[in-house]
């Protein structure tokens, strides 16, 4: 694959024909002897990741050429040279999820336009909605098309944020019954370079706004952006908490620390969730 637009949006860009994990590859470069060659907003991409990792140590594998693995290196510094406040670090995975939601929406927009035109003649089809499931999964009509995994550098001076996007997987390739791909949604092969470029441009825009605002998610507009894209809000959810506990409730908001605020259905109390697997409940 060639990525002419995407290279422009990255400080340094490398496409690998194959990689066990783009996150591991980028971490190794970020702390290795040539670390200076990998500045803030450097990117590694492959369409053949053989040992992809997700949250909680989960692994995934996609057939060659049918998914993109994208890792972005951030070495965040505020305009005065100070490091990003620790409280703001937790916003980086949500930032990546919001950026990818934007990119996926742009990718399926022509399909939605054609669908709307057909609906005027044949009646409305099933609704296609692209949104963000807290904290950073991108869903299309409830099915996962992208996940995000952020990892701190060993020295704590930065992070690598990985995203795995399902491009052209068919039904037999999907890792779970709750997954989908852009090909399955639109019936057309997606433009990988356009999606990647849109993602990197959206990520860079949100990231620079956060740095310019001193790491404040409200002053930068990041909390408002994530909240607007988040399909978890005002829905009944089940949250799998550490310690084999569950929380059933209605997701009400995202707080200043990026936590999901859930109204407990049992007692009506609001509980802020910093980590946990979220399931959107239909009933």
XYZ file of N, CA and C in Angstrom:
849
model
N 0.834 -1.198 0.000
C 0.000 0.000 0.000
C 0.870 1.250 0.000
N 0.332 2.323 -0.550
C 1.015 3.607 -0.517
C 0.117 4.604 0.207
N 0.743 5.495 0.977
C -0.041 6.428 1.787
C 0.478 7.851 1.599
N 0.333 8.440 0.410
C 0.882 9.784 0.179
C 0.279 10.850 1.067
N -1.039 10.860 1.260
C -1.649 11.877 2.127
C -1.247 11.671 3.573
N -1.223 10.427 4.004
C -0.968 10.125 5.404
C 0.431 10.524 5.826
N 1.389 10.381 4.920
C 2.770 10.738 5.268
C 2.890 12.219 5.596
N 2.095 13.044 4.925
C 2.138 14.485 5.177
C 1.661 14.806 6.587
N 0.734 13.988 7.114
C 0.134 14.261 8.417
C 0.961 13.724 9.574
N 2.124 13.099 9.300
C 2.935 12.492 10.347
C 4.308 13.145 10.394
N 4.871 13.274 11.611
C 6.214 13.824 11.752
C 7.251 12.874 11.166
N 7.066 11.589 11.374
C 7.854 10.529 10.741
C 6.869 9.405 10.447
N 7.062 8.731 9.318
C 6.081 7.734 8.885
C 6.813 6.519 8.348
N 6.396 5.333 8.804
C 6.956 4.095 8.270
C 5.832 3.085 8.072
N 5.772 2.526 6.850
C 4.843 1.438 6.572
C 5.623 0.140 6.571
N 5.188 -0.822 7.370
C 5.842 -2.111 7.463
C 5.034 -3.152 6.699
N 5.712 -3.970 5.894
C 5.019 -5.034 5.172
C 4.388 -6.032 6.136
N 5.019 -6.201 7.304
C 4.501 -7.109 8.324
C 5.075 -6.689 9.666
N 4.301 -6.855 10.715
C 4.779 -6.549 12.073
C 4.001 -7.397 13.063
N 4.672 -7.939 14.078
C 3.932 -8.606 15.145
C 2.973 -7.635 15.825
N 3.476 -6.430 16.163
C 2.680 -5.393 16.817
C 3.270 -4.040 16.467
N 2.461 -3.168 15.873
C 2.966 -1.830 15.554
C 3.274 -1.042 16.824
N 2.532 -1.284 17.897
C 2.856 -0.611 19.158
C 4.256 -1.002 19.626
N 4.554 -2.298 19.603
C 5.881 -2.750 20.033
C 6.965 -2.176 19.137
N 6.726 -2.154 17.832
C 7.718 -1.615 16.902
C 7.991 -0.139 17.187
N 6.943 0.629 17.449
C 7.121 2.064 17.660
C 7.740 2.352 19.027
N 7.361 1.587 20.041
C 7.998 1.750 21.355
C 9.499 1.491 21.242
N 9.884 0.431 20.537
C 11.305 0.108 20.390
C 12.066 1.235 19.706
N 11.472 1.847 18.715
C 12.129 2.963 18.031
C 12.166 4.204 18.912
N 11.100 4.428 19.686
C 10.996 5.644 20.499
C 12.020 5.682 21.621
N 12.479 4.525 22.082
C 13.444 4.482 23.188
C 14.796 3.929 22.749
N 14.956 3.648 21.457
C 16.190 3.060 20.954
C 17.253 4.099 20.649
N 18.360 3.649 20.062
C 19.476 4.567 19.783
C 19.140 5.666 18.788
N 18.127 5.446 17.947
C 17.722 6.467 16.979
C 16.443 7.176 17.416
N 16.239 7.285 18.734
C 15.001 7.859 19.256
C 14.751 9.278 18.744
N 15.827 10.039 18.505
C 15.665 11.414 18.030
C 15.014 11.472 16.652
N 15.082 10.372 15.900
C 14.467 10.321 14.575
C 12.969 10.060 14.652
N 12.467 9.837 15.879
C 11.060 9.537 16.078
C 10.466 10.560 17.033
N 10.141 11.739 16.504
C 9.618 12.828 17.336
C 8.129 12.651 17.636
N 7.601 13.629 18.319
C 6.162 13.689 18.605
C 5.362 13.537 17.314
N 4.302 12.703 17.366
C 3.396 12.444 16.246
C 4.059 11.658 15.117
N 4.990 10.770 15.475
C 5.509 9.794 14.519
C 4.534 8.623 14.412
N 4.561 7.946 13.265
C 3.534 6.938 12.977
C 4.155 5.706 12.335
N 3.700 4.523 12.750
C 4.000 3.257 12.079
C 2.681 2.592 11.725
N 2.627 2.030 10.515
C 1.398 1.408 9.997
C 1.754 0.085 9.330
N 0.872 -0.885 9.434
C 0.962 -2.100 8.638
C -0.443 -2.588 8.321
N -0.550 -3.364 7.234
C -1.811 -4.050 6.953
C -1.653 -5.555 7.161
N -0.568 -5.927 7.876
C -0.320 -7.334 8.169
C 0.276 -7.449 9.567
N -0.568 -7.287 10.576
C -0.131 -7.409 11.971
C -0.427 -8.831 12.449
N 0.610 -9.508 12.923
C 0.472 -10.937 13.214
C 0.227 -11.253 14.679
N 0.469 -10.292 15.549
C 0.255 -10.529 16.986
C -0.330 -9.283 17.632
N -1.450 -8.801 17.086
C -2.084 -7.605 17.616
C -2.577 -7.811 19.038
N -2.538 -6.745 19.822
C -2.973 -6.817 21.212
C -4.109 -5.837 21.450
N -5.016 -6.237 22.330
C -6.084 -5.359 22.757
C -6.052 -5.196 24.262
N -7.139 -4.671 24.790
C -7.242 -4.494 26.233
C -7.250 -5.838 26.941
N -6.754 -5.850 28.186
C -6.765 -7.028 29.043
C -5.986 -8.188 28.439
N -4.963 -7.869 27.621
C -4.116 -8.902 27.060
C -4.725 -9.696 25.925
N -5.870 -9.264 25.402
C -6.492 -9.985 24.293
C -5.639 -9.852 23.033
N -5.674 -10.885 22.198
C -4.926 -10.857 20.948
C -5.883 -10.955 19.771
N -5.445 -10.465 18.620
C -6.267 -10.558 17.421
C -5.370 -10.619 16.193
N -5.883 -11.251 15.145
C -5.162 -11.447 13.897
C -6.122 -11.222 12.751
N -5.689 -10.452 11.759
C -6.523 -10.199 10.584
C -5.768 -10.665 9.340
N -6.488 -11.173 8.336
C -5.823 -11.560 7.085
C -5.101 -10.375 6.455
N -3.991 -10.649 5.783
C -3.166 -9.600 5.198
C -3.979 -8.699 4.269
N -3.810 -7.403 4.454
C -4.438 -6.421 3.577
C -5.866 -6.079 3.905
N -6.436 -6.700 4.944
C -7.851 -6.476 5.240
C -8.090 -5.619 6.482
N -7.029 -5.238 7.169
C -7.151 -4.372 8.346
C -5.910 -3.516 8.443
N -6.066 -2.353 9.052
C -4.919 -1.472 9.300
C -4.597 -1.466 10.782
N -3.312 -1.607 11.088
C -2.814 -1.386 12.447
C -2.002 -0.098 12.415
N -2.386 0.860 13.239
C -1.818 2.205 13.210
C -1.337 2.557 14.611
N -0.080 2.947 14.747
C 0.435 3.387 16.048
C 1.007 4.787 15.921
N 0.636 5.635 16.875
C 1.093 7.030 16.908
C 1.897 7.249 18.181
N 3.078 7.837 18.036
C 3.919 8.193 19.176
C 3.620 9.628 19.591
N 3.378 9.836 20.874
C 3.226 11.200 21.393
C 4.264 11.436 22.481
N 4.910 12.587 22.394
C 5.840 13.053 23.431
C 5.311 14.412 23.885
N 4.214 14.426 24.638
C 3.465 15.669 24.854
C 4.191 16.682 25.735
N 4.269 17.893 25.207
C 4.804 19.017 25.963
C 3.890 20.219 25.742
N 3.634 20.968 26.811
C 2.824 22.167 26.693
C 3.620 23.264 26.002
N 2.966 24.367 25.692
C 3.633 25.435 24.956
C 4.803 26.028 25.732
N 4.774 25.935 27.076
C 5.890 26.440 27.874
C 6.976 25.398 28.105
N 6.841 24.227 27.496
C 7.831 23.168 27.618
C 7.571 22.176 28.730
N 6.589 22.454 29.584
C 6.274 21.522 30.673
C 5.603 20.269 30.113
N 5.731 19.140 30.828
C 5.039 17.931 30.387
C 3.532 18.058 30.554
N 2.810 17.248 29.823
C 1.356 17.216 29.950
C 0.993 16.757 31.358
N 0.074 17.443 32.046
C -0.312 17.024 33.397
C -0.785 15.578 33.408
N -0.434 14.814 34.456
C -0.825 13.397 34.511
C -2.318 13.174 34.320
N -3.154 14.082 34.833
C -4.601 13.907 34.695
C -5.036 13.939 33.238
N -4.266 14.632 32.397
C -4.639 14.745 30.984
C -4.192 13.537 30.163
N -3.228 12.762 30.682
C -2.744 11.592 29.950
C -3.887 10.627 29.668
N -4.787 10.486 30.637
C -5.904 9.561 30.469
C -6.860 9.930 29.355
N -6.767 11.162 28.872
C -7.632 11.584 27.775
C -7.106 11.136 26.413
N -5.853 10.703 26.329
C -5.275 10.380 25.026
C -5.992 9.220 24.321
N -6.341 8.121 25.016
C -7.096 7.070 24.312
C -8.464 7.548 23.836
N -9.141 8.371 24.647
C -10.433 8.906 24.218
C -10.261 9.828 23.014
N -9.181 10.603 23.021
C -8.862 11.481 21.894
C -8.701 10.657 20.622
N -7.969 9.536 20.730
C -7.770 8.672 19.557
C -9.093 8.090 19.087
N -9.936 7.666 20.022
C -11.237 7.129 19.639
C -12.097 8.156 18.933
N -12.061 9.399 19.420
C -12.829 10.462 18.775
C -12.298 10.741 17.374
N -10.963 10.758 17.224
C -10.369 11.014 15.910
C -10.741 9.921 14.914
N -10.722 8.654 15.368
C -11.078 7.564 14.467
C -12.571 7.585 14.137
N -13.397 7.984 15.087
C -14.830 8.103 14.799
C -15.061 9.118 13.691
N -14.361 10.234 13.766
C -14.457 11.237 12.698
C -14.060 10.635 11.349
N -12.923 9.904 11.336
C -12.402 9.349 10.086
C -13.355 8.315 9.500
N -13.920 7.460 10.343
C -14.845 6.442 9.850
C -16.125 7.097 9.338
N -16.605 8.112 10.041
C -17.795 8.823 9.558
C -17.538 9.414 8.178
N -16.353 9.992 7.966
C -16.037 10.567 6.665
C -15.975 9.483 5.598
N -15.488 8.299 5.969
C -15.362 7.202 5.015
C -16.716 6.689 4.553
N -17.684 6.600 5.471
C -18.988 6.040 5.104
C -19.973 7.112 4.638
N -19.570 8.387 4.700
C -20.492 9.467 4.326
C -21.034 9.325 2.907
N -20.198 9.009 1.884
C -20.771 8.854 0.536
C -21.805 7.729 0.472
N -21.555 6.634 1.191
C -22.520 5.541 1.236
C -23.832 6.016 1.855
N -23.750 6.790 2.935
C -24.960 7.278 3.591
C -25.727 8.238 2.687
N -24.991 9.046 1.908
C -25.654 9.958 0.979
C -26.439 9.173 -0.072
N -25.815 8.117 -0.612
C -26.503 7.300 -1.613
C -27.696 6.579 -0.985
N -27.515 6.132 0.251
C -28.593 5.454 0.954
C -29.780 6.393 1.148
N -29.497 7.647 1.491
C -30.567 8.627 1.684
C -31.301 8.901 0.379
N -30.561 8.941 -0.719
C -31.195 9.172 -2.018
C -32.117 8.008 -2.381
N -31.657 6.776 -2.108
C -32.502 5.610 -2.391
C -33.737 5.600 -1.498
N -33.567 6.064 -0.253
C -34.683 6.057 0.687
C -35.816 6.948 0.201
N -35.469 8.011 -0.511
C -36.499 8.909 -1.022
C -37.391 8.206 -2.038
N -36.836 7.162 -2.677
C -37.619 6.443 -3.686
C -38.199 5.137 -3.151
N -37.419 4.420 -2.357
C -37.800 3.058 -1.973
C -38.220 2.923 -0.517
N -38.156 3.998 0.252
C -38.456 3.882 1.673
C -37.177 3.772 2.483
N -37.224 4.084 3.772
C -36.010 4.142 4.591
C -35.410 2.762 4.833
N -34.069 2.630 4.675
C -33.383 1.390 5.010
C -33.062 1.371 6.505
N -32.376 0.334 6.935
C -31.919 0.303 8.325
C -30.913 1.412 8.587
N -31.001 2.039 9.737
C -30.156 3.182 10.043
C -28.715 2.743 10.263
N -27.771 3.499 9.702
C -26.343 3.265 9.902
C -25.798 4.415 10.727
N -25.295 4.103 11.901
C -24.800 5.118 12.823
C -23.355 4.789 13.206
N -22.477 5.775 13.097
C -21.088 5.615 13.521
C -20.899 6.411 14.796
N -20.517 5.731 15.867
C -20.285 6.464 17.107
C -19.210 5.786 17.941
N -18.936 6.399 19.071
C -17.858 5.980 19.960
C -18.456 5.286 21.178
N -17.988 4.078 21.446
C -18.359 3.413 22.695
C -17.257 3.690 23.707
N -17.659 4.262 24.851
C -16.650 4.621 25.849
C -15.834 3.402 26.230
N -14.487 3.528 26.348
C -13.744 4.781 26.168
C -13.273 5.034 24.740
N -13.065 3.995 23.912
C -12.432 4.281 22.627
C -12.718 3.279 21.518
N -13.747 2.452 21.632
C -14.128 1.584 20.511
C -15.013 2.368 19.541
N -14.768 2.185 18.255
C -15.614 2.808 17.247
C -16.593 1.759 16.738
N -17.878 2.103 16.766
C -18.940 1.187 16.362
C -19.670 1.717 15.134
N -20.119 0.787 14.301
C -21.035 1.120 13.220
C -22.309 0.334 13.476
N -23.376 1.063 13.782
C -24.665 0.449 14.110
C -24.519 -0.637 15.175
N -23.678 -0.360 16.160
C -23.512 -1.262 17.289
C -22.442 -2.313 17.117
N -21.824 -2.404 15.937
C -20.802 -3.415 15.685
C -19.415 -2.749 15.651
N -18.452 -3.395 16.274
C -17.118 -2.797 16.432
C -16.333 -2.855 15.129
N -15.823 -1.700 14.712
C -14.998 -1.629 13.526
C -13.564 -1.226 13.860
N -13.346 -0.685 15.065
C -12.003 -0.251 15.462
C -11.875 -0.263 16.971
N -10.695 -0.672 17.454
C -10.366 -0.583 18.870
C -9.047 0.145 19.047
N -8.831 0.676 20.239
C -7.646 1.491 20.538
C -6.958 0.952 21.774
N -5.631 0.924 21.744
C -4.835 0.513 22.903
C -3.695 1.503 23.083
N -3.625 2.163 24.247
C -2.565 3.126 24.555
C -1.606 2.525 25.568
N -0.315 2.770 25.371
C 0.716 2.246 26.258
C 1.750 3.332 26.532
N 2.112 3.523 27.796
C 3.145 4.480 28.148
C 4.518 3.965 27.725
N 5.415 4.885 27.347
C 6.797 4.506 27.114
C 7.442 4.077 28.425
N 8.456 3.228 28.368
C 9.087 2.761 29.603
C 9.592 3.876 30.513
N 10.024 5.008 29.922
C 10.525 6.115 30.737
C 9.417 7.073 31.160
N 8.182 6.807 30.750
C 7.061 7.653 31.136
C 7.010 8.992 30.443
N 7.920 9.226 29.484
C 7.996 10.536 28.834
C 7.105 10.646 27.608
N 6.297 9.669 27.372
C 5.414 9.705 26.222
C 4.573 8.447 26.194
N 3.871 8.264 25.088
C 2.990 7.103 24.950
C 2.870 6.736 23.482
N 2.504 5.492 23.265
C 2.179 5.013 21.923
C 0.718 4.596 21.947
N -0.025 5.084 20.962
C -1.462 4.827 20.897
C -1.745 4.054 19.621
N -2.179 2.810 19.789
C -2.432 1.941 18.653
C -3.911 1.833 18.353
N -4.225 1.704 17.067
C -5.610 1.512 16.630
C -5.637 0.409 15.589
N -6.620 -0.477 15.698
C -6.808 -1.525 14.708
C -8.147 -1.334 14.021
N -8.129 -1.097 12.706
C -9.324 -0.760 11.944
C -9.630 -1.860 10.935
N -10.846 -2.380 10.973
C -11.277 -3.420 10.039
C -11.674 -2.782 8.707
N -10.869 -3.019 7.691
C -11.127 -2.426 6.384
C -12.044 -3.291 5.537
N -11.577 -4.487 5.161
C -12.312 -5.291 4.182
C -12.481 -6.739 4.633
N -12.571 -6.957 5.931
C -12.864 -8.295 6.426
C -14.256 -8.723 5.962
N -14.403 -10.004 5.583
C -15.735 -10.516 5.308
C -16.254 -11.264 6.530
N -17.421 -11.857 6.411
C -18.053 -12.483 7.575
C -17.181 -13.571 8.195
N -16.399 -14.257 7.362
C -15.584 -15.368 7.856
C -14.310 -14.884 8.550
N -13.920 -13.625 8.293
C -12.686 -13.085 8.871
C -12.894 -12.422 10.224
N -14.134 -12.059 10.541
C -14.384 -11.232 11.715
C -13.958 -11.948 13.000
N -13.309 -11.220 13.917
C -12.843 -11.852 15.150
C -13.956 -12.221 16.113
N -15.086 -11.486 16.083
C -16.207 -11.772 16.981
C -17.513 -11.529 16.232
N -18.597 -12.026 16.789
C -19.918 -11.820 16.199
C -20.377 -10.371 16.325
N -19.725 -9.615 17.205
C -20.094 -8.211 17.400
C -19.181 -7.264 16.634
N -18.439 -7.789 15.657
C -17.531 -6.970 14.849
C -18.096 -6.767 13.449
N -17.549 -5.769 12.765
C -17.888 -5.541 11.367
C -16.685 -4.930 10.666
N -16.834 -4.623 9.390
C -15.772 -3.955 8.630
C -16.416 -2.909 7.733
N -15.592 -2.017 7.230
C -16.112 -0.982 6.333
C -16.658 -1.598 5.053
N -16.033 -2.652 4.561
C -16.531 -3.321 3.363
C -17.916 -3.909 3.589
N -18.119 -4.552 4.741
C -19.419 -5.154 5.012
C -20.512 -4.100 5.156
N -20.158 -2.926 5.646
C -21.157 -1.870 5.834
C -21.541 -1.225 4.510
N -20.543 -0.910 3.697
C -20.809 -0.116 2.490
C -20.888 -0.955 1.216
N -20.338 -2.183 1.266
C -20.279 -2.991 0.052
C -19.175 -2.575 -0.892
N -18.311 -1.655 -0.477
C -17.230 -1.153 -1.319
C -15.911 -1.213 -0.561
N -14.825 -1.425 -1.296
C -13.508 -1.428 -0.663
C -13.144 -0.008 -0.237
N -12.783 0.194 1.013
C -12.491 1.545 1.485
C -11.145 2.046 0.971
N -11.012 3.352 0.938
C -9.752 4.010 0.566
C -8.899 4.112 1.828
N -7.944 3.195 1.979
C -7.157 3.107 3.212
C -6.366 4.394 3.462
N -5.813 4.971 2.401
C -5.018 6.187 2.591
C -5.881 7.346 3.068
N -7.075 7.490 2.490
C -7.956 8.592 2.893
C -8.366 8.447 4.356
N -8.698 7.224 4.762
C -9.102 7.008 6.158
C -7.941 7.286 7.099
N -6.776 6.760 6.757
C -5.609 6.968 7.610
C -5.252 8.445 7.705
N -5.272 9.150 6.577
C -4.959 10.579 6.594
C -5.976 11.352 7.419
N -7.255 11.026 7.261
C -8.289 11.707 8.046
C -8.086 11.445 9.539
N -7.733 10.215 9.880
C -7.498 9.875 11.291
C -6.314 10.659 11.846
N -5.208 10.675 11.137
C -4.016 11.373 11.630
C -4.261 12.878 11.734
N -4.994 13.432 10.764
C -5.283 14.870 10.804
C -6.204 15.213 11.972
N -7.220 14.378 12.216
C -8.125 14.623 13.342
C -7.404 14.441 14.664
N -6.572 13.404 14.743
C -5.804 13.178 15.971
C -4.905 14.376 16.264
N -4.165 14.819 15.246
C -3.246 15.942 15.429
C -3.985 17.200 15.860
N -5.142 17.470 15.249
C -5.911 18.666 15.583
C -6.372 18.639 17.038
N -6.948 17.522 17.471
C -7.426 17.415 18.852
C -6.267 17.444 19.840
N -5.180 16.789 19.478
C -4.000 16.711 20.348
C -3.364 18.089 20.537
N -3.194 18.826 19.453
C -2.578 20.152 19.565
C -3.485 21.115 20.339
N -4.788 20.972 20.178
C -5.708 21.804 20.945
C -5.589 21.503 22.437
N -5.432 20.224 22.783
C -5.273 19.849 24.186
C -3.990 20.428 24.761
N -2.901 20.365 24.012
C -1.635 20.933 24.485
C -1.732 22.448 24.612
N -2.361 23.093 23.636
C -2.480 24.556 23.670
C -3.306 25.024 24.861
N -4.228 24.176 25.313
C -5.076 24.525 26.462
C -4.477 24.052 27.779
N -3.205 23.711 27.771
C -2.543 23.303 29.013
C -2.996 21.949 29.527
N -3.579 21.127 28.639
C -4.061 19.817 29.045
C -5.475 19.831 29.588
N -6.161 20.967 29.484
C -7.526 21.088 30.013
C -8.513 20.543 28.973
N -9.230 19.451 29.274
C -10.136 18.862 28.286
C -11.344 19.733 27.975
N -11.699 20.656 28.888
C -12.832 21.540 28.626
C -12.408 22.747 27.803
N -11.320 23.393 28.198
C -10.854 24.562 27.450
C -10.453 24.190 26.023
N -9.970 22.972 25.830
C -9.554 22.529 24.496
C -10.723 22.079 23.643
N -11.873 21.850 24.268
C -13.033 21.335 23.554
C -13.043 19.827 23.425
N -12.036 19.147 24.002
C -11.946 17.702 23.830
C -13.086 16.970 24.532
N -13.422 17.377 25.749
C -14.505 16.675 26.441
C -15.822 16.839 25.681
N -16.084 18.034 25.168
C -17.309 18.250 24.397
C -17.316 17.403 23.127
N -16.163 17.289 22.477
C -16.067 16.501 21.249
C -16.316 15.024 21.526
N -15.646 14.484 22.550
C -15.818 13.075 22.886
C -17.264 12.803 23.291
N -17.828 13.698 24.087
C -19.217 13.512 24.539
C -20.189 13.533 23.371
N -19.946 14.411 22.394
C -20.844 14.507 21.242
C -20.789 13.257 20.377
N -19.627 12.612 20.321
C -19.459 11.428 19.485
C -19.816 10.141 20.215
N -19.952 10.202 21.537
C -20.085 8.998 22.357
C -21.515 8.463 22.348
N -21.699 7.290 21.761
C -23.004 6.665 21.722
C -23.374 5.951 23.000
N -22.449 5.910 23.968
C -22.753 5.268 25.258
C -23.651 6.133 26.127
N -23.614 7.452 25.919
C -24.334 8.357 26.794
C -25.845 8.242 26.604
N -26.548 8.336 27.742
C -28.008 8.244 27.798
C -28.526 6.872 27.357
N -27.668 5.854 27.486
C -28.071 4.488 27.175
C -27.928 3.612 28.414
N -28.708 2.548 28.446
C -28.515 1.537 29.480
C -27.253 0.747 29.145
N -26.413 0.571 30.146
C -25.137 -0.113 29.931
C -24.890 -1.118 31.045
N -24.082 -2.099 30.724
C -23.528 -3.002 31.729
C -22.018 -2.808 31.720
N -21.446 -2.520 32.875
C -20.014 -2.293 32.976
C -19.402 -3.438 33.782
N -18.464 -4.141 33.157
C -17.723 -5.196 33.853
C -16.569 -4.534 34.594
N -16.652 -4.509 35.915
C -15.676 -3.821 36.742
C -14.599 -4.787 37.232
N -13.440 -4.268 37.639
C -12.421 -5.131 38.249
C -12.992 -5.883 39.445
N -12.479 -7.093 39.643
C -12.959 -7.890 40.762
C -14.232 -8.649 40.452
N -14.497 -8.902 39.157
C -15.681 -9.657 38.729
C -16.983 -9.027 39.221
N -17.021 -7.701 39.249
C -18.241 -6.988 39.633
C -18.899 -6.394 38.393
N -20.196 -6.183 38.486
C -20.948 -5.576 37.402
C -21.687 -4.343 37.892
N -21.816 -3.386 36.997
C -22.631 -2.205 37.267
C -23.645 -2.078 36.153
N -24.922 -2.118 36.501
C -26.001 -1.895 35.544
C -26.554 -0.492 35.751
N -26.642 0.275 34.683
C -27.128 1.638 34.859
C -27.310 2.355 33.547
N -27.447 3.664 33.651
C -27.581 4.534 32.490
C -26.374 5.469 32.461
N -25.636 5.441 31.358
C -24.467 6.316 31.224
C -24.938 7.753 31.055
N -24.540 8.609 31.981
C -25.057 9.978 31.987
C -24.099 11.006 31.407
N -22.789 10.837 31.623
C -21.852 11.870 31.179
C -20.429 11.324 31.230
N -19.516 12.134 30.730
C -18.084 11.875 30.864
C -17.517 13.010 31.693
N -16.846 12.669 32.804
C -16.394 13.722 33.715
C -15.065 14.317 33.271
N -14.549 15.254 34.038
C -13.343 15.992 33.652
C -12.104 15.115 33.592
N -12.151 13.930 34.207
C -11.036 12.998 34.160
C -11.210 11.936 33.075
N -12.254 12.075 32.250
C -12.494 11.116 31.190
C -13.241 9.875 31.633
N -13.717 9.863 32.872
C -14.442 8.698 33.388
C -15.904 8.732 32.941
N -16.477 7.540 32.787
C -17.885 7.429 32.435
C -18.714 7.473 33.712
N -19.636 8.407 33.780
C -20.496 8.561 34.953
C -21.795 7.810 34.694
N -22.037 6.782 35.533
C -23.178 5.887 35.332
C -24.142 6.024 36.505
N -25.420 6.170 36.186
C -26.462 6.181 37.212
C -26.853 4.737 37.519
N -26.568 4.288 38.733
C -26.844 2.918 39.146
C -28.349 2.666 39.153
N -28.784 1.625 38.432
C -30.215 1.348 38.347
C -30.787 0.856 39.672
N -29.940 0.316 40.546
C -30.438 -0.208 41.812
C -30.753 0.883 42.813
N -29.876 1.894 42.886
C -30.057 2.898 43.938
C -30.079 4.337 43.425
N -29.918 4.532 42.117
C -29.964 5.876 41.550
C -28.714 6.700 41.777
N -27.701 6.136 42.440
C -26.469 6.884 42.699
C -25.619 6.971 41.439
N -24.874 8.069 41.337
C -23.951 8.249 40.227
C -22.594 7.666 40.589
N -22.037 6.870 39.686
C -20.744 6.234 39.928
C -19.838 6.504 38.737
N -18.631 7.029 39.002
C -17.664 7.313 37.947
C -16.802 6.082 37.712
N -16.746 5.641 36.471
C -16.021 4.430 36.099
C -14.761 4.835 35.343
N -13.594 4.455 35.892
C -12.333 4.789 35.238
C -11.892 3.700 34.268
N -12.267 2.457 34.544
C -11.864 1.335 33.690
C -12.928 0.255 33.780
N -13.191 -0.389 32.666
C -14.169 -1.470 32.644
C -14.705 -1.685 31.246
N -15.109 -2.911 30.956
C -15.722 -3.226 29.665
C -17.184 -2.815 29.680
N -17.590 -2.033 28.696
C -18.958 -1.524 28.620
C -19.725 -2.265 27.529
N -20.920 -2.700 27.857
C -21.845 -3.298 26.890
C -23.078 -2.427 26.797
N -23.466 -2.053 25.585
C -24.710 -1.312 25.389
C -25.871 -2.306 25.429
N -26.838 -2.043 26.298
C -27.987 -2.939 26.457
C -29.157 -2.457 25.597
N -29.799 -3.381 24.937
C -30.952 -3.031 24.104
C -32.196 -2.837 24.926
N -32.292 -3.545 26.076
C -33.510 -3.479 26.872
C -33.152 -3.166 28.318
